[in-house]
PDB file of C-alpha atoms in Angstrom:
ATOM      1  CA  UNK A 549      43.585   9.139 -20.784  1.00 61.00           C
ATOM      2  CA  UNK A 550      39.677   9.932 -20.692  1.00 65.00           C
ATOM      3  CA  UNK A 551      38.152  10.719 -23.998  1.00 86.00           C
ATOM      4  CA  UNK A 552      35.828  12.995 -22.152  1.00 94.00           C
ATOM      5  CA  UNK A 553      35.583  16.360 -20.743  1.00 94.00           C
ATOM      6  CA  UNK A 554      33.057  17.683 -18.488  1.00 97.00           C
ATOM      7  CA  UNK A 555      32.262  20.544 -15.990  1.00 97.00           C
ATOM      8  CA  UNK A 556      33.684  19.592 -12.680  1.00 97.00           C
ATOM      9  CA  UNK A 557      30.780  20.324 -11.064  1.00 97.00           C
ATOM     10  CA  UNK A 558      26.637  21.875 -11.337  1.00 97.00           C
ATOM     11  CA  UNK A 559      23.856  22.480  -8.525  1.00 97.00           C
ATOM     12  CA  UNK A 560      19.957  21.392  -9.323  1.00 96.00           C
ATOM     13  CA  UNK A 561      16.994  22.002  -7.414  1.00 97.00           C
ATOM     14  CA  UNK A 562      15.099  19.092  -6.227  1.00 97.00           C
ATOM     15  CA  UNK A 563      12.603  18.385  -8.406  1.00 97.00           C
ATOM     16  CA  UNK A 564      14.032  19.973 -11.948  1.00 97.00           C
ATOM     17  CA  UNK A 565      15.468  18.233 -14.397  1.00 97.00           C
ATOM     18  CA  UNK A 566      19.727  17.861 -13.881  1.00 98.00           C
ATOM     19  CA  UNK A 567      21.068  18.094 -17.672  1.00 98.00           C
ATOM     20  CA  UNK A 568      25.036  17.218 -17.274  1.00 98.00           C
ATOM     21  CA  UNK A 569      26.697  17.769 -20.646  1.00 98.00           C
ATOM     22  CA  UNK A 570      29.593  15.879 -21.615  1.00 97.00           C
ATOM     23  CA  UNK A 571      32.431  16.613 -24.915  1.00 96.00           C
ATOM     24  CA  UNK A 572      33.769  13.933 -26.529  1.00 94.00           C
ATOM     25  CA  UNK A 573      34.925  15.446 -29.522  1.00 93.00           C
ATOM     26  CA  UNK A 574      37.949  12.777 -30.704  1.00 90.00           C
ATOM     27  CA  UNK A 575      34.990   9.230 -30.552  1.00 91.00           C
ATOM     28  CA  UNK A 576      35.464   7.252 -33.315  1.00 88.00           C
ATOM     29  CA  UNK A 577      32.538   5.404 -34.915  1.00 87.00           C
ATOM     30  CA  UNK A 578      32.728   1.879 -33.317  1.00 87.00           C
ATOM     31  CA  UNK A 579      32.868   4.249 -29.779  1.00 90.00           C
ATOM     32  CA  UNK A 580      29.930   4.031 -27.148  1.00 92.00           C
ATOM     33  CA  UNK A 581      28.938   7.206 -24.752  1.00 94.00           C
ATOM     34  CA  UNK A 582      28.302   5.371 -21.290  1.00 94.00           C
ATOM     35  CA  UNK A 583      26.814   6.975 -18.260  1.00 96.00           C
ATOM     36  CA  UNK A 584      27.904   5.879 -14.893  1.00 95.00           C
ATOM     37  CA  UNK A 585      27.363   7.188 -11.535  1.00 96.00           C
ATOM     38  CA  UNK A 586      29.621   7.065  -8.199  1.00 96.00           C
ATOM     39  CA  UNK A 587      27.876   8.390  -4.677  1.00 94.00           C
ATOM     40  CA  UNK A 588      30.335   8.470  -1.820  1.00 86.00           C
ATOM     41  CA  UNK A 589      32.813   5.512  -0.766  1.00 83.00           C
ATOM     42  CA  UNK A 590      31.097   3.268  -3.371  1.00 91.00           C
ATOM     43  CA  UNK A 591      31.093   1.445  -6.462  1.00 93.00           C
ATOM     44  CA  UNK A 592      29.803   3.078  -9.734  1.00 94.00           C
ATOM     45  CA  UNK A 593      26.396   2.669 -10.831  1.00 93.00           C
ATOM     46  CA  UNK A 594      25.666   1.766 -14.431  1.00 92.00           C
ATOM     47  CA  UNK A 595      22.747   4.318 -16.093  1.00 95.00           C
ATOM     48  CA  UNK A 596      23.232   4.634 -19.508  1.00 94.00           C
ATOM     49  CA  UNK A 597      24.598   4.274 -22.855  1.00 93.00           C
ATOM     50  CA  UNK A 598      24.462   4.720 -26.689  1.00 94.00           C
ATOM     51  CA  UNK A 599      25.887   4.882 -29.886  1.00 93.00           C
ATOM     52  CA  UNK A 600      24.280   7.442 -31.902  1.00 91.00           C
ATOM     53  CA  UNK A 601      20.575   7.579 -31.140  1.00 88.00           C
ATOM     54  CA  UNK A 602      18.845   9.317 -28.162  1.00 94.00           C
ATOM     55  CA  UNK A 603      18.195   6.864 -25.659  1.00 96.00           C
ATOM     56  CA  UNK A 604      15.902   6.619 -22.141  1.00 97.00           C
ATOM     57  CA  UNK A 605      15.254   4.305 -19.314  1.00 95.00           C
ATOM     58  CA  UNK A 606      14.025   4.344 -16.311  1.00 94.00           C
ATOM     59  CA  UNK A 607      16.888   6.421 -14.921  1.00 94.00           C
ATOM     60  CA  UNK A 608      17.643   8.880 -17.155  1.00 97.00           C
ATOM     61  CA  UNK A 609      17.715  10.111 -21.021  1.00 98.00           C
ATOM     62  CA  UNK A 610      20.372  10.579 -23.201  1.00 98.00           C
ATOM     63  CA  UNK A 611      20.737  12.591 -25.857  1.00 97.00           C
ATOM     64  CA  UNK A 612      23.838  12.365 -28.358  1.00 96.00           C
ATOM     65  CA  UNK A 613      24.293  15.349 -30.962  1.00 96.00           C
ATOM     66  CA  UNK A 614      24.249  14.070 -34.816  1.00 94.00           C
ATOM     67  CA  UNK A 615      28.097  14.371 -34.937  1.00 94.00           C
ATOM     68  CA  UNK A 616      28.184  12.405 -31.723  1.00 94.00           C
ATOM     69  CA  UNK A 617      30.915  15.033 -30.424  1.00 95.00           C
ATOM     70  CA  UNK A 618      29.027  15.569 -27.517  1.00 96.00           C
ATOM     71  CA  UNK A 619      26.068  14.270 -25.164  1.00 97.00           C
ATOM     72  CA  UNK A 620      23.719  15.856 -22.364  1.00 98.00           C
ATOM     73  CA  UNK A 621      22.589  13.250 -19.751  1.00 98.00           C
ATOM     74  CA  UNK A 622      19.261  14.460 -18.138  1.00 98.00           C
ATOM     75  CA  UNK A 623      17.435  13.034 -15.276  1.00 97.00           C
ATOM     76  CA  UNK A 624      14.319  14.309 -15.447  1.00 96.00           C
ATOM     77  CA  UNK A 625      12.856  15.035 -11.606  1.00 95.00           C
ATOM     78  CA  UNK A 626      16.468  15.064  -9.894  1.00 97.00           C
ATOM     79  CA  UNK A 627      16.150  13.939  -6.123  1.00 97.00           C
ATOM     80  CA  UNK A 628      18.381  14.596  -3.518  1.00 97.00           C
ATOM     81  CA  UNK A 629      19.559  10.814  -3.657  1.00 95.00           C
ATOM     82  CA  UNK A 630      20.877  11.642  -7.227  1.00 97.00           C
ATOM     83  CA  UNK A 631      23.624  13.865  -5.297  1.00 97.00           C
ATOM     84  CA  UNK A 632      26.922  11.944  -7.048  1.00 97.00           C
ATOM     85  CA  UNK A 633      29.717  12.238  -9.384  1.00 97.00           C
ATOM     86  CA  UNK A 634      28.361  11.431 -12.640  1.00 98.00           C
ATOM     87  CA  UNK A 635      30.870   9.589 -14.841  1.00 96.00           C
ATOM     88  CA  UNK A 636      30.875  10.267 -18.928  1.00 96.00           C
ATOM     89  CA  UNK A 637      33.057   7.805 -20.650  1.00 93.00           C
ATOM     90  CA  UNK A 638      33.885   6.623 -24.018  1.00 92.00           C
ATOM     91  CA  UNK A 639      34.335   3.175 -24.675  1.00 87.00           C
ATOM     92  CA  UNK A 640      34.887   0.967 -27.858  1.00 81.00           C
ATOM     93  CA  UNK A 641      33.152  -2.497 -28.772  1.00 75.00           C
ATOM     94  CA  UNK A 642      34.262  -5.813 -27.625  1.00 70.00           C
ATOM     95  CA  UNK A 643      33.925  -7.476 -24.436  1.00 60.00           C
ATOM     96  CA  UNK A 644      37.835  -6.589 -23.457  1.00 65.00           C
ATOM     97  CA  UNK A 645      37.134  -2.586 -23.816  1.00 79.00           C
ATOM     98  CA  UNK A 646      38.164  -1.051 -20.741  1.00 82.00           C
ATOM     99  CA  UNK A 647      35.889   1.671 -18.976  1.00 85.00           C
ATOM    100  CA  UNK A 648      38.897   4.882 -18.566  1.00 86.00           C
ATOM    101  CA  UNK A 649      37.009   7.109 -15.915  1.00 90.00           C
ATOM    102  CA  UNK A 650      37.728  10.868 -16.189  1.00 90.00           C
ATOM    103  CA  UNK A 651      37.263  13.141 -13.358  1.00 92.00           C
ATOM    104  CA  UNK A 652      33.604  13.424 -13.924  1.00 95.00           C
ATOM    105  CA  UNK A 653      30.926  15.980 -13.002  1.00 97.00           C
ATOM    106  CA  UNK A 654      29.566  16.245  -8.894  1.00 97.00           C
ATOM    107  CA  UNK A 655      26.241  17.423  -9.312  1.00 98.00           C
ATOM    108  CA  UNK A 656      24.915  18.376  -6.375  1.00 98.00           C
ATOM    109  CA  UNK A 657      21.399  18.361  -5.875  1.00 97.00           C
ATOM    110  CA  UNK A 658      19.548  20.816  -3.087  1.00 97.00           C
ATOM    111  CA  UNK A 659      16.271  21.129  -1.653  1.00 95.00           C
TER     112      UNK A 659
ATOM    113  CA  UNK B 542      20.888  -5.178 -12.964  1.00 62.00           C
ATOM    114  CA  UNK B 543      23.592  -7.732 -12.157  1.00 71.00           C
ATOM    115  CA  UNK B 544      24.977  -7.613  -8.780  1.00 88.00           C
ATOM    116  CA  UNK B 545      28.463  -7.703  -8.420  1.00 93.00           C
ATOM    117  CA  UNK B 546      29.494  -8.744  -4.843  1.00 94.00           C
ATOM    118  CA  UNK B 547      32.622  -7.360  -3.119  1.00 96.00           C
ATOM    119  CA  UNK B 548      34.490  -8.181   0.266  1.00 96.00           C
ATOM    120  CA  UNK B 549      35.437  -7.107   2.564  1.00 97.00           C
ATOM    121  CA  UNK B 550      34.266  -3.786   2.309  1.00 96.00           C
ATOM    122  CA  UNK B 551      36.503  -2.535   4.511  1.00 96.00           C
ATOM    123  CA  UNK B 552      40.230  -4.043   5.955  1.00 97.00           C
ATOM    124  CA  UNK B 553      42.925  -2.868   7.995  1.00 97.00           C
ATOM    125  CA  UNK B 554      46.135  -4.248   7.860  1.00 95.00           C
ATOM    126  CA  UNK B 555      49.979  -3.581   9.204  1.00 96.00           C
ATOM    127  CA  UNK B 556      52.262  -3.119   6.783  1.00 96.00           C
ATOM    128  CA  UNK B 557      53.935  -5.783   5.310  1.00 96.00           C
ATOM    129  CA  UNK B 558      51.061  -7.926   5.552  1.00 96.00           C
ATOM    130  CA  UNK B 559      48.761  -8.877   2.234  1.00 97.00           C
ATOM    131  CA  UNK B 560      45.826  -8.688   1.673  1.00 97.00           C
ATOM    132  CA  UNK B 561      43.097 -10.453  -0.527  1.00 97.00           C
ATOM    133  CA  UNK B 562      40.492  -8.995  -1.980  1.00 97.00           C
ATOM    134  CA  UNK B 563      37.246 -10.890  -3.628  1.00 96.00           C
ATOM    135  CA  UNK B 564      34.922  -9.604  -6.447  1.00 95.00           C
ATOM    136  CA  UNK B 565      32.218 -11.749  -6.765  1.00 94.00           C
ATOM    137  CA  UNK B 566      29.212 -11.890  -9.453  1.00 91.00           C
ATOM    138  CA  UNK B 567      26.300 -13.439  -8.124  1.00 91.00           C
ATOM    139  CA  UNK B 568      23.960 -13.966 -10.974  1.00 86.00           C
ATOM    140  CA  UNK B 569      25.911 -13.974 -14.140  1.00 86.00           C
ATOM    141  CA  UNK B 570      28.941 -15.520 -15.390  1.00 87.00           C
ATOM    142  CA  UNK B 571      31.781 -12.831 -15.952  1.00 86.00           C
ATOM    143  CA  UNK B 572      34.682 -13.787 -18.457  1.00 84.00           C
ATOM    144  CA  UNK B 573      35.937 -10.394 -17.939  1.00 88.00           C
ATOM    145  CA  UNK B 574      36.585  -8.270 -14.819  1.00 91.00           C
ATOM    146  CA  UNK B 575      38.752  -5.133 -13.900  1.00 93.00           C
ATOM    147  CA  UNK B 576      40.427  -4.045 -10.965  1.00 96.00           C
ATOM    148  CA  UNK B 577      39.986   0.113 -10.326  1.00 96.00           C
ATOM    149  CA  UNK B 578      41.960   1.858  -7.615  1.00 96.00           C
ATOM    150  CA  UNK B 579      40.414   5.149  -6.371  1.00 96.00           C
ATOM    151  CA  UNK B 580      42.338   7.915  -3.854  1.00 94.00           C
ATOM    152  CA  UNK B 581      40.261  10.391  -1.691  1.00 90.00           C
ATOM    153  CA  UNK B 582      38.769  12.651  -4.562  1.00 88.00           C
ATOM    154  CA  UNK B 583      40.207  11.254  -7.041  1.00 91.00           C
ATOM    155  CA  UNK B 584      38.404   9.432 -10.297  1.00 92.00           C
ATOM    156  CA  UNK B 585      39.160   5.767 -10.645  1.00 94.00           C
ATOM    157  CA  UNK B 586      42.393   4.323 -12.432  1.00 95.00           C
ATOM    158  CA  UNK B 587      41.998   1.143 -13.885  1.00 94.00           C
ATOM    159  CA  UNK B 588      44.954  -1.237 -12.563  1.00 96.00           C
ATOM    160  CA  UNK B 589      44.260  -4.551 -14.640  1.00 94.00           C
ATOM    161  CA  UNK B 590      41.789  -6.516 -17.092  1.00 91.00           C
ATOM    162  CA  UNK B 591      41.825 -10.214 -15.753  1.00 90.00           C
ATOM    163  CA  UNK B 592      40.109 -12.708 -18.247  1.00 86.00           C
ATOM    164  CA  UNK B 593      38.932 -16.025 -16.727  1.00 84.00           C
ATOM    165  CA  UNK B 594      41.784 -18.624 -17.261  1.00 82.00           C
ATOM    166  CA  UNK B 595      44.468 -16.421 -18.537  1.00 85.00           C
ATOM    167  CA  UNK B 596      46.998 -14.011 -17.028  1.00 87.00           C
ATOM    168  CA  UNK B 597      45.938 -10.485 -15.941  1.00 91.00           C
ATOM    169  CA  UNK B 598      46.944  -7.374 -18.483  1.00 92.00           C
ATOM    170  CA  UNK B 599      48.052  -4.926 -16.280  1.00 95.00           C
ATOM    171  CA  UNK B 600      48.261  -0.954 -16.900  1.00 94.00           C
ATOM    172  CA  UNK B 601      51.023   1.206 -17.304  1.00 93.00           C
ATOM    173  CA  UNK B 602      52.975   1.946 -13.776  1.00 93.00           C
ATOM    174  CA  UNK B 603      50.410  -1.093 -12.053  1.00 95.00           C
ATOM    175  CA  UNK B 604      53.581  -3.713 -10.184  1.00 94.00           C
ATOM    176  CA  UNK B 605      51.974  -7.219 -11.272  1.00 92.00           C
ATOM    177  CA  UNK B 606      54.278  -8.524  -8.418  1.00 94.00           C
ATOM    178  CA  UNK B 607      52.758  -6.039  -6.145  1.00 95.00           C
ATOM    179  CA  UNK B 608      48.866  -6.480  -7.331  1.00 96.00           C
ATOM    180  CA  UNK B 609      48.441 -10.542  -8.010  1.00 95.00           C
ATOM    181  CA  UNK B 610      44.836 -11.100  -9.924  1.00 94.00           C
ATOM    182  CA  UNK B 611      43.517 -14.262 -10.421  1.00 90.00           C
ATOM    183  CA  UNK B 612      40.358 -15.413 -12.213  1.00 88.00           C
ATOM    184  CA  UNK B 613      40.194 -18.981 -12.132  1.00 82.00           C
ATOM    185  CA  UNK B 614      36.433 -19.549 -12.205  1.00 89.00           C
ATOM    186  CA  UNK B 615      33.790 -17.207 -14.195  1.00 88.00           C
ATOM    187  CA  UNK B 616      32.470 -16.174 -10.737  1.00 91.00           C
ATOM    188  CA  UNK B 617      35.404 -14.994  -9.128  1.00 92.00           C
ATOM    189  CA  UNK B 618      38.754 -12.863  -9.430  1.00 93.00           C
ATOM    190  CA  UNK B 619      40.649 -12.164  -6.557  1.00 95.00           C
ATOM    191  CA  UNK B 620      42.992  -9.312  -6.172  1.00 96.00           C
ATOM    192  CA  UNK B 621      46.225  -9.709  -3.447  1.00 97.00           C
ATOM    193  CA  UNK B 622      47.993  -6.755  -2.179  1.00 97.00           C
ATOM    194  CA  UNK B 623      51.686  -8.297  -1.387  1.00 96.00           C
ATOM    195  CA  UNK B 624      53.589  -6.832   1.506  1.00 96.00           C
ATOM    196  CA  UNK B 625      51.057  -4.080   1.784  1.00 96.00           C
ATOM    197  CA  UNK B 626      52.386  -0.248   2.623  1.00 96.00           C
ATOM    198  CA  UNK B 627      50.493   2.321   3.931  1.00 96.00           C
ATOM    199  CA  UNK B 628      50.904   4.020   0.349  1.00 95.00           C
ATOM    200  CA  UNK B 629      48.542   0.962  -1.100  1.00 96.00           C
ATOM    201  CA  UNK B 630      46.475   2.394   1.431  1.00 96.00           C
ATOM    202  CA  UNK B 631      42.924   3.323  -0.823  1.00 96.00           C
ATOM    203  CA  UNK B 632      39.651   2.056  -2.179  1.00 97.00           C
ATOM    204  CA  UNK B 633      39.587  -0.883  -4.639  1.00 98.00           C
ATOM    205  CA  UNK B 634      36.784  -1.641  -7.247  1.00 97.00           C
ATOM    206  CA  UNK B 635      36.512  -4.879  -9.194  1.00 96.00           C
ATOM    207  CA  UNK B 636      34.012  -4.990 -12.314  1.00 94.00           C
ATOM    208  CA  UNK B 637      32.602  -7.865 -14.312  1.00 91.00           C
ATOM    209  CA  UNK B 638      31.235  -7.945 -17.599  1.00 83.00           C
ATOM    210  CA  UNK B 639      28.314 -10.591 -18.455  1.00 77.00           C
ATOM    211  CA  UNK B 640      29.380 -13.306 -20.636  1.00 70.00           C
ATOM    212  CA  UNK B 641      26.210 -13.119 -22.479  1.00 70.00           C
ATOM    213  CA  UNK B 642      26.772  -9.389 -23.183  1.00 68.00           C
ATOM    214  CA  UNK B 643      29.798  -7.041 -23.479  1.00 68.00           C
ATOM    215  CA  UNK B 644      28.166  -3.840 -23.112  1.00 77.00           C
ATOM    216  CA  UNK B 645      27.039  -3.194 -19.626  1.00 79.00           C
ATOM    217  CA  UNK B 646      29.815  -3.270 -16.915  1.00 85.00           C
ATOM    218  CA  UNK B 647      29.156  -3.627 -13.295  1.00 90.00           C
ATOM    219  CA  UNK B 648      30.693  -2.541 -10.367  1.00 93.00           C
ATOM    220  CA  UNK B 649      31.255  -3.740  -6.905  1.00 95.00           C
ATOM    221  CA  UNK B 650      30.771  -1.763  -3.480  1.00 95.00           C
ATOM    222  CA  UNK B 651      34.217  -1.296  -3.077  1.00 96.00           C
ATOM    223  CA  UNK B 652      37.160  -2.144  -0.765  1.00 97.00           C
ATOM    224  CA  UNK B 653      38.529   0.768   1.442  1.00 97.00           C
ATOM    225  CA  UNK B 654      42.294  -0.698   2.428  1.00 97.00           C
ATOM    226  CA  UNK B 655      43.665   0.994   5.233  1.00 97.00           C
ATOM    227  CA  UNK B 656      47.270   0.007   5.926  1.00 96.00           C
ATOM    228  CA  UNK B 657      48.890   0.999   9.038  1.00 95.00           C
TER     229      UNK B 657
END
Protein backbone atom coordinates (compact mmCIF):
# COMPACT_ATOMS: atom_id res chain seq x y z
CA UNK A 1 0.00 0.00 0.00
CA UNK A 2 1.17 3.75 -0.70
CA UNK A 3 2.83 5.44 2.17
CA UNK A 4 1.33 8.62 0.91
CA UNK A 5 -1.75 10.59 0.97
CA UNK A 6 -2.64 13.45 -1.09
CA UNK A 7 -5.60 15.64 -2.32
CA UNK A 8 -7.10 13.95 -5.29
CA UNK A 9 -7.07 16.82 -7.11
CA UNK A 10 -6.19 21.17 -7.24
CA UNK A 11 -6.68 23.88 -10.14
CA UNK A 12 -3.69 26.63 -10.81
CA UNK A 13 -3.68 29.50 -12.95
CA UNK A 14 -1.17 29.61 -15.64
CA UNK A 15 1.54 31.36 -14.60
CA UNK A 16 1.35 30.94 -10.49
CA UNK A 17 3.15 28.79 -8.69
CA UNK A 18 1.22 24.96 -8.27
CA UNK A 19 2.21 23.91 -4.51
CA UNK A 20 0.84 20.07 -4.27
CA UNK A 21 1.25 18.91 -0.67
CA UNK A 22 1.79 15.45 0.11
CA UNK A 23 1.48 13.38 4.00
CA UNK A 24 3.63 10.84 4.66
CA UNK A 25 3.37 10.62 8.19
CA UNK A 26 4.54 6.64 8.88
CA UNK A 27 8.50 7.32 6.60
CA UNK A 28 11.07 5.86 8.35
CA UNK A 29 14.56 7.39 8.31
CA UNK A 30 16.37 5.40 5.52
CA UNK A 31 12.86 6.54 3.39
CA UNK A 32 13.14 8.96 0.28
CA UNK A 33 10.09 11.47 -0.79
CA UNK A 34 10.13 11.09 -4.74
CA UNK A 35 8.19 13.21 -7.12
CA UNK A 36 6.92 11.74 -10.27
CA UNK A 37 4.61 12.90 -12.84
CA UNK A 38 2.09 10.93 -15.29
CA UNK A 39 0.24 13.14 -18.28
CA UNK A 40 -2.30 11.10 -20.18
CA UNK A 41 -1.72 7.45 -21.71
CA UNK A 42 1.99 7.73 -20.73
CA UNK A 43 4.82 6.77 -18.75
CA UNK A 44 5.72 8.69 -15.51
CA UNK A 45 8.12 11.38 -15.52
CA UNK A 46 10.83 11.51 -12.88
CA UNK A 47 11.04 15.32 -11.08
CA UNK A 48 12.19 15.05 -7.83
CA UNK A 49 13.40 13.67 -4.69
CA UNK A 50 14.94 13.99 -1.16
CA UNK A 51 15.66 12.83 2.07
CA UNK A 52 15.43 15.52 4.50
CA UNK A 53 16.68 18.76 3.00
CA UNK A 54 14.77 21.17 0.66
CA UNK A 55 15.73 20.46 -2.70
CA UNK A 56 15.32 22.32 -6.45
CA UNK A 57 16.03 21.69 -10.04
CA UNK A 58 15.16 22.78 -12.97
CA UNK A 59 11.62 21.42 -12.67
CA UNK A 60 10.47 22.04 -9.52
CA UNK A 61 11.33 22.60 -5.59
CA UNK A 62 10.78 20.55 -2.84
CA UNK A 63 10.35 21.27 0.40
CA UNK A 64 10.26 18.49 3.26
CA UNK A 65 9.03 19.63 6.88
CA UNK A 66 11.83 18.98 9.75
CA UNK A 67 9.88 15.85 10.90
CA UNK A 68 9.81 14.77 7.29
CA UNK A 69 5.96 13.82 7.86
CA UNK A 70 5.06 15.73 5.06
CA UNK A 71 6.30 17.60 1.75
CA UNK A 72 4.87 20.45 -0.64
CA UNK A 73 6.12 20.08 -4.27
CA UNK A 74 5.99 23.56 -6.00
CA UNK A 75 6.56 24.40 -9.55
CA UNK A 76 7.12 27.72 -9.62
CA UNK A 77 5.45 29.37 -13.07
CA UNK A 78 2.95 26.32 -13.70
CA UNK A 79 2.17 26.03 -17.56
CA UNK A 80 -0.58 24.48 -19.06
CA UNK A 81 1.78 21.51 -20.19
CA UNK A 82 2.23 20.79 -16.39
CA UNK A 83 -1.62 19.61 -16.53
CA UNK A 84 -0.87 15.79 -14.97
CA UNK A 85 -1.29 13.54 -12.12
CA UNK A 86 1.48 14.25 -9.90
CA UNK A 87 2.74 11.13 -8.11
CA UNK A 88 4.15 11.45 -4.22
CA UNK A 89 5.80 8.30 -3.18
CA UNK A 90 7.89 6.95 -0.49
CA UNK A 91 10.59 4.77 -1.20
CA UNK A 92 13.49 3.13 0.85
CA UNK A 93 17.33 2.80 -0.16
CA UNK A 94 18.77 0.13 -2.25
CA UNK A 95 18.67 -0.42 -5.82
CA UNK A 96 15.74 -3.29 -5.39
CA UNK A 97 13.22 -0.61 -3.62
CA UNK A 98 10.14 -0.67 -5.46
CA UNK A 99 8.32 2.70 -6.46
CA UNK A 100 4.32 1.80 -4.80
CA UNK A 101 2.27 4.59 -6.69
CA UNK A 102 -0.76 5.93 -4.76
CA UNK A 103 -3.58 7.53 -6.44
CA UNK A 104 -1.84 10.80 -6.71
CA UNK A 105 -2.96 14.42 -7.13
CA UNK A 106 -4.46 15.75 -10.97
CA UNK A 107 -3.61 19.20 -10.92
CA UNK A 108 -5.10 20.85 -13.44
CA UNK A 109 -3.70 23.85 -14.73
CA UNK A 110 -6.00 26.73 -16.64
CA UNK A 111 -5.40 29.70 -18.56
CA UNK B 1 17.57 11.99 -18.14
CA UNK B 2 17.86 8.35 -19.23
CA UNK B 3 15.54 7.26 -21.83
CA UNK B 4 13.83 4.24 -21.35
CA UNK B 5 12.45 2.84 -24.68
CA UNK B 6 9.16 0.90 -24.90
CA UNK B 7 7.32 -1.10 -27.77
CA UNK B 8 4.99 -1.33 -29.13
CA UNK B 9 3.16 1.40 -27.84
CA UNK B 10 0.15 0.15 -28.74
CA UNK B 11 -1.12 -3.80 -29.74
CA UNK B 12 -4.21 -5.48 -30.42
CA UNK B 13 -4.59 -8.94 -30.09
CA UNK B 14 -7.50 -11.87 -30.08
CA UNK B 15 -7.77 -13.59 -27.21
CA UNK B 16 -5.84 -16.42 -26.59
CA UNK B 17 -3.02 -15.08 -28.36
CA UNK B 18 0.32 -13.63 -26.37
CA UNK B 19 1.80 -11.03 -26.50
CA UNK B 20 5.42 -9.63 -25.93
CA UNK B 21 6.21 -6.66 -24.68
CA UNK B 22 9.91 -4.89 -24.77
CA UNK B 23 11.35 -2.25 -22.32
CA UNK B 24 14.36 -1.06 -23.55
CA UNK B 25 17.12 1.41 -21.96
CA UNK B 26 19.00 3.10 -24.46
CA UNK B 27 21.82 4.81 -22.72
CA UNK B 28 22.41 3.11 -19.46
CA UNK B 29 22.76 -0.29 -18.26
CA UNK B 30 19.70 -1.32 -15.99
CA UNK B 31 20.25 -4.31 -13.47
CA UNK B 32 16.88 -3.61 -12.25
CA UNK B 33 13.51 -3.04 -13.99
CA UNK B 34 9.72 -3.25 -13.01
CA UNK B 35 6.75 -4.09 -14.76
CA UNK B 36 3.53 -1.55 -13.75
CA UNK B 37 0.03 -2.31 -14.96
CA UNK B 38 -2.32 0.73 -15.09
CA UNK B 39 -6.47 0.55 -15.73
CA UNK B 40 -8.39 3.63 -17.13
CA UNK B 41 -8.05 6.06 -14.04
CA UNK B 42 -6.50 4.08 -12.08
CA UNK B 43 -2.76 4.65 -10.38
CA UNK B 44 -0.19 2.10 -11.37
CA UNK B 45 0.24 -1.43 -9.61
CA UNK B 46 3.50 -2.76 -9.71
CA UNK B 47 3.30 -6.51 -11.13
CA UNK B 48 7.09 -7.66 -10.81
CA UNK B 49 10.86 -6.59 -10.03
CA UNK B 50 12.99 -8.53 -12.70
CA UNK B 51 16.84 -8.38 -11.92
CA UNK B 52 19.16 -9.09 -14.89
CA UNK B 53 20.05 -12.88 -14.79
CA UNK B 54 17.75 -14.04 -12.12
CA UNK B 55 14.06 -14.93 -11.87
CA UNK B 56 11.39 -12.19 -11.66
CA UNK B 57 9.78 -11.44 -7.91
CA UNK B 58 6.39 -11.10 -8.60
CA UNK B 59 3.60 -9.22 -6.39
CA UNK B 60 0.89 -10.45 -4.50
CA UNK B 61 -2.23 -11.71 -6.85
CA UNK B 62 0.43 -11.09 -10.21
CA UNK B 63 0.06 -15.15 -12.16
CA UNK B 64 3.95 -15.61 -13.01
CA UNK B 65 2.52 -18.23 -15.51
CA UNK B 66 0.28 -15.63 -16.87
CA UNK B 67 2.97 -12.54 -16.93
CA UNK B 68 6.54 -14.30 -18.08
CA UNK B 69 9.53 -11.52 -17.48
CA UNK B 70 12.75 -12.04 -18.64
CA UNK B 71 15.91 -9.96 -18.28
CA UNK B 72 18.64 -11.67 -19.84
CA UNK B 73 20.83 -8.76 -20.90
CA UNK B 74 21.23 -5.30 -18.83
CA UNK B 75 19.44 -3.61 -21.78
CA UNK B 76 16.44 -5.49 -22.02
CA UNK B 77 13.43 -7.24 -20.09
CA UNK B 78 10.68 -8.48 -21.89
CA UNK B 79 7.27 -8.99 -20.51
CA UNK B 80 4.79 -11.94 -22.30
CA UNK B 81 1.16 -11.90 -21.80
CA UNK B 82 0.24 -15.85 -22.24
CA UNK B 83 -3.10 -16.69 -23.74
CA UNK B 84 -4.13 -13.10 -23.48
CA UNK B 85 -8.02 -12.23 -22.35
CA UNK B 86 -9.70 -9.27 -22.91
CA UNK B 87 -9.48 -8.76 -18.97
CA UNK B 88 -5.40 -8.35 -19.49
CA UNK B 89 -6.72 -5.82 -21.64
CA UNK B 90 -4.72 -2.32 -20.13
CA UNK B 91 -1.61 -0.19 -20.23
CA UNK B 92 1.78 -1.69 -19.26
CA UNK B 93 4.88 0.29 -17.94
CA UNK B 94 8.35 -1.17 -17.60
CA UNK B 95 11.06 0.88 -15.49
CA UNK B 96 14.81 0.58 -15.23
CA UNK B 97 17.05 1.68 -12.69
CA UNK B 98 20.79 2.79 -13.70
CA UNK B 99 23.37 0.45 -12.62
CA UNK B 100 25.56 3.24 -11.68
CA UNK B 101 22.82 4.70 -9.41
CA UNK B 102 19.80 3.33 -7.48
CA UNK B 103 17.98 6.40 -6.90
CA UNK B 104 16.37 7.72 -9.98
CA UNK B 105 13.87 5.33 -11.74
CA UNK B 106 12.74 5.73 -15.24
CA UNK B 107 9.83 5.00 -17.01
CA UNK B 108 8.85 3.93 -20.42
CA UNK B 109 5.97 5.39 -22.75
CA UNK B 110 3.84 2.70 -22.09
CA UNK B 111 2.03 -0.24 -23.77
CA UNK B 112 -1.83 0.12 -24.21
CA UNK B 113 -2.93 -3.85 -24.78
CA UNK B 114 -6.16 -4.12 -26.24
CA UNK B 115 -7.41 -7.71 -26.38
CA UNK B 116 -10.36 -8.55 -28.34
Amino acid sequence: DAKTTQPPSMDCAEGRAANLPCNHSTISGNEYVYWYRQIHSQGPQYIIHGLKNNETNEMASLIITEDRKSSTLILPHATLRDTAVYYCIVRGQGGSEKLVFGKGTKLTVNP
Amino acid sequence: GAVVSQHPSWVICKSGTSVKIECRSLDFQATTMFWYRQFPKKSLMLMATSNEGSKATYEQGVEKDKFLINHASLTLSTLTVTSAHPEDSSFYICSARDRQGWEKLFFGSGTQLSVL
